[in-house]
PDB file of C-alpha atoms in Angstrom:
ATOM      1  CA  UNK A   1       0.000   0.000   0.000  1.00  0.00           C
ATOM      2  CA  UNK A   2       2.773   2.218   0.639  1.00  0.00           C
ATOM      3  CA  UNK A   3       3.088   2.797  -3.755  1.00  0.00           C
ATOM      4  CA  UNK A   4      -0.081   3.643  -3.492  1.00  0.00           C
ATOM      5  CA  UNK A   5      -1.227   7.866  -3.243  1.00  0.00           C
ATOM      6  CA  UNK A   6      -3.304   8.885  -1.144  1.00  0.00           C
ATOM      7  CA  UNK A   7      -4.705  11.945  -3.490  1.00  0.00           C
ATOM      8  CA  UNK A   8      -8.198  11.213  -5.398  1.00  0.00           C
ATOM      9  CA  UNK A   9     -10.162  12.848  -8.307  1.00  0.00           C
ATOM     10  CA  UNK A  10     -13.096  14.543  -7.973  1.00  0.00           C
ATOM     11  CA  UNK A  11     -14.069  12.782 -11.041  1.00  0.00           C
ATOM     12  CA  UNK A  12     -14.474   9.446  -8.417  1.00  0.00           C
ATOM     13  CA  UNK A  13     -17.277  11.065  -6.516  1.00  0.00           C
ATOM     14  CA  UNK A  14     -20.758  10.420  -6.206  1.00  0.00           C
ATOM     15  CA  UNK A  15     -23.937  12.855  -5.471  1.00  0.00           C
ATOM     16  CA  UNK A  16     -25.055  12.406  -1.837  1.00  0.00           C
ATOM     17  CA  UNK A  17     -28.203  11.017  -2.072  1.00  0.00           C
ATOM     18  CA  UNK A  18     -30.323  12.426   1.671  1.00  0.00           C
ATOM     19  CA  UNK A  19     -31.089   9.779   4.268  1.00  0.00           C
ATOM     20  CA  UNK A  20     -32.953  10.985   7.461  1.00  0.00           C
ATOM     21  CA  UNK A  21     -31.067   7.985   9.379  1.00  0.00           C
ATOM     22  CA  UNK A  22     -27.858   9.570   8.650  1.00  0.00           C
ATOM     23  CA  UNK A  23     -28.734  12.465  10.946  1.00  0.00           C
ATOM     24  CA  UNK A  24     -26.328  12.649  14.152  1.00  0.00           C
ATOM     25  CA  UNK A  25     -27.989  13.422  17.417  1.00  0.00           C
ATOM     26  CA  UNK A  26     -26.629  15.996  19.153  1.00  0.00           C
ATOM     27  CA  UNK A  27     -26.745  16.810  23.367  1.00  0.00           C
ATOM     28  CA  UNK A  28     -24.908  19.090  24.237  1.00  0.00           C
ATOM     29  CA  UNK A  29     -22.077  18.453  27.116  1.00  0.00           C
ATOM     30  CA  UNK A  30     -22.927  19.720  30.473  1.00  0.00           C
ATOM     31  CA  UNK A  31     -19.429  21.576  31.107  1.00  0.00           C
ATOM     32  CA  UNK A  32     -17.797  22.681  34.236  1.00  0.00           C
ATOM     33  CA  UNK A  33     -16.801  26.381  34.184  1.00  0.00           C
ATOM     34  CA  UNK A  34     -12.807  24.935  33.616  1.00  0.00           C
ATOM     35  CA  UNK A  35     -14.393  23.209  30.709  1.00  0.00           C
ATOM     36  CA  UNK A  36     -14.195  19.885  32.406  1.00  0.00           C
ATOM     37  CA  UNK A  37     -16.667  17.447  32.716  1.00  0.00           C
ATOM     38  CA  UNK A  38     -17.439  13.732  34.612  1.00  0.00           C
ATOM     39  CA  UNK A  39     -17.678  10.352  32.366  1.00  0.00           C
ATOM     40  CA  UNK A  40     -20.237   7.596  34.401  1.00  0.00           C
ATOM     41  CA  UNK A  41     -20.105   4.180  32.935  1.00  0.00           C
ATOM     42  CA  UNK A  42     -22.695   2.310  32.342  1.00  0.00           C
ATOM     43  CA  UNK A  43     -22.586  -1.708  32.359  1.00  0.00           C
ATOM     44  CA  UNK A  44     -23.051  -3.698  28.535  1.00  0.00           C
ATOM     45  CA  UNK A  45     -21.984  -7.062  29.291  1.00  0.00           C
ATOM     46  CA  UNK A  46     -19.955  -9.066  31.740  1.00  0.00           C
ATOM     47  CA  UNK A  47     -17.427 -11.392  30.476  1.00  0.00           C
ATOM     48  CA  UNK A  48     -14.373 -14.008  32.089  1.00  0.00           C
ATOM     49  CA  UNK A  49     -11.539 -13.997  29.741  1.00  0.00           C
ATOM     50  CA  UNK A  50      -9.305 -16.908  30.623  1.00  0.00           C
ATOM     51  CA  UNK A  51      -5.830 -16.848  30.760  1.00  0.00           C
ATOM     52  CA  UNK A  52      -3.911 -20.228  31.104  1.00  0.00           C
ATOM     53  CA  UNK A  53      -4.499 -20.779  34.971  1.00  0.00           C
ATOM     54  CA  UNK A  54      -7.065 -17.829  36.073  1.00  0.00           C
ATOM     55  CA  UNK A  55      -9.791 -16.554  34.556  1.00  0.00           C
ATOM     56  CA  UNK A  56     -10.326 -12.444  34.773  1.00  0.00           C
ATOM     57  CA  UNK A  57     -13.665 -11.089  34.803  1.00  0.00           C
ATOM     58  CA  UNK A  58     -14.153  -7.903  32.759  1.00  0.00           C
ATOM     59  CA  UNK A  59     -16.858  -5.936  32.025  1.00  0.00           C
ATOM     60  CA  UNK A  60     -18.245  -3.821  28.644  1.00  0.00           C
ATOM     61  CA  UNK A  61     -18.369  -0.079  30.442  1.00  0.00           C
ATOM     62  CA  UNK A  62     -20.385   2.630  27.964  1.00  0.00           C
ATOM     63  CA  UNK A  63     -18.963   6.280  28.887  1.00  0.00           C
ATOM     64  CA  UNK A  64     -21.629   8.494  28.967  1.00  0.00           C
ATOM     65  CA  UNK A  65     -20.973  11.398  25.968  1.00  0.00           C
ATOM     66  CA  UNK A  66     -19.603   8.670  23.783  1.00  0.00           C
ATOM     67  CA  UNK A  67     -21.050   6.530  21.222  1.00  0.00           C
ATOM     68  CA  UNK A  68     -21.652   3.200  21.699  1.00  0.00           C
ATOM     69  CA  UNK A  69     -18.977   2.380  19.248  1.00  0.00           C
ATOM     70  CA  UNK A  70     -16.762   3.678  21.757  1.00  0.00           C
ATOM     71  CA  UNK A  71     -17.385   1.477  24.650  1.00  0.00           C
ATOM     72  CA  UNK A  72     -14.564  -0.540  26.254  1.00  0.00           C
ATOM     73  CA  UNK A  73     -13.858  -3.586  28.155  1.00  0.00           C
ATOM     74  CA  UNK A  74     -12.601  -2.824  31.323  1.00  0.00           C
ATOM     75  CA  UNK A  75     -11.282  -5.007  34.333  1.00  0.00           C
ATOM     76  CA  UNK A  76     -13.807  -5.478  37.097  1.00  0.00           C
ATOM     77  CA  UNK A  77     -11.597  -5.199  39.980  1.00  0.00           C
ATOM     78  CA  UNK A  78     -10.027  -2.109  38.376  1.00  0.00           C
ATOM     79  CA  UNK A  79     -13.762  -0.330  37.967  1.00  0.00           C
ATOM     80  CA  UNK A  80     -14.684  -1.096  41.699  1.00  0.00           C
ATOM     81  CA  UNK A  81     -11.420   0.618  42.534  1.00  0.00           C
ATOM     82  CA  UNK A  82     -12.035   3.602  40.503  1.00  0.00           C
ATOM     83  CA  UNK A  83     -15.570   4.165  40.877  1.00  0.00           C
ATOM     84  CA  UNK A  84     -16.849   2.115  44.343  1.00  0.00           C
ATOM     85  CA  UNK A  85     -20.274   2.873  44.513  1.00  0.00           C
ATOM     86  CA  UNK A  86     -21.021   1.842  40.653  1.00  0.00           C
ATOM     87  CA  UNK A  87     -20.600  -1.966  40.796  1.00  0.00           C
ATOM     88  CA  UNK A  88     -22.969  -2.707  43.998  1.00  0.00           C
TER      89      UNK A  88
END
């Protein structure tokens, strides 16, 4: 891929046909006056990976002001750490 330029035609384009489920919903951030402002996770799934002798239980955390796309897999025992109150 590296012969290969990364510079296109216009002539390759296509007209954009309009899809109402391409529109992006927006909510706004609720920002701190330092322009900060507080992620909560929310639980997707639970999951024990296995290693060769233990097995480590991880869960699928969605951060609030991202996409869904965006969620990660987190270790359990690290979340209760960070945030106790969440995994009760």
């Amino acid at each position: 891929m590296s012969s290969v330029h990364n510079v296109f035609h216009v002539s390759t384009l296509r007209k954009y046909i309009a899809n109402p489920s391409h529109v992006i919903r927006f909510e706004p951030m609720q920002l701190e006056p330092d322009l900060t402002y507080e992620e909560t996770p929310e639980i997707l799934a639970k999951e024990n990976r296995k290693l060769r002798n233990r097995t480590i239980p991880m869960i699928k955390i969605q951060w609030t002001n991202h996409s869904e796309r965006e969620a990660t897999w987190e270790v359990e025992s690290e979340m209760q750490k960070s945030y106790p109150d969440f995994l009760k």
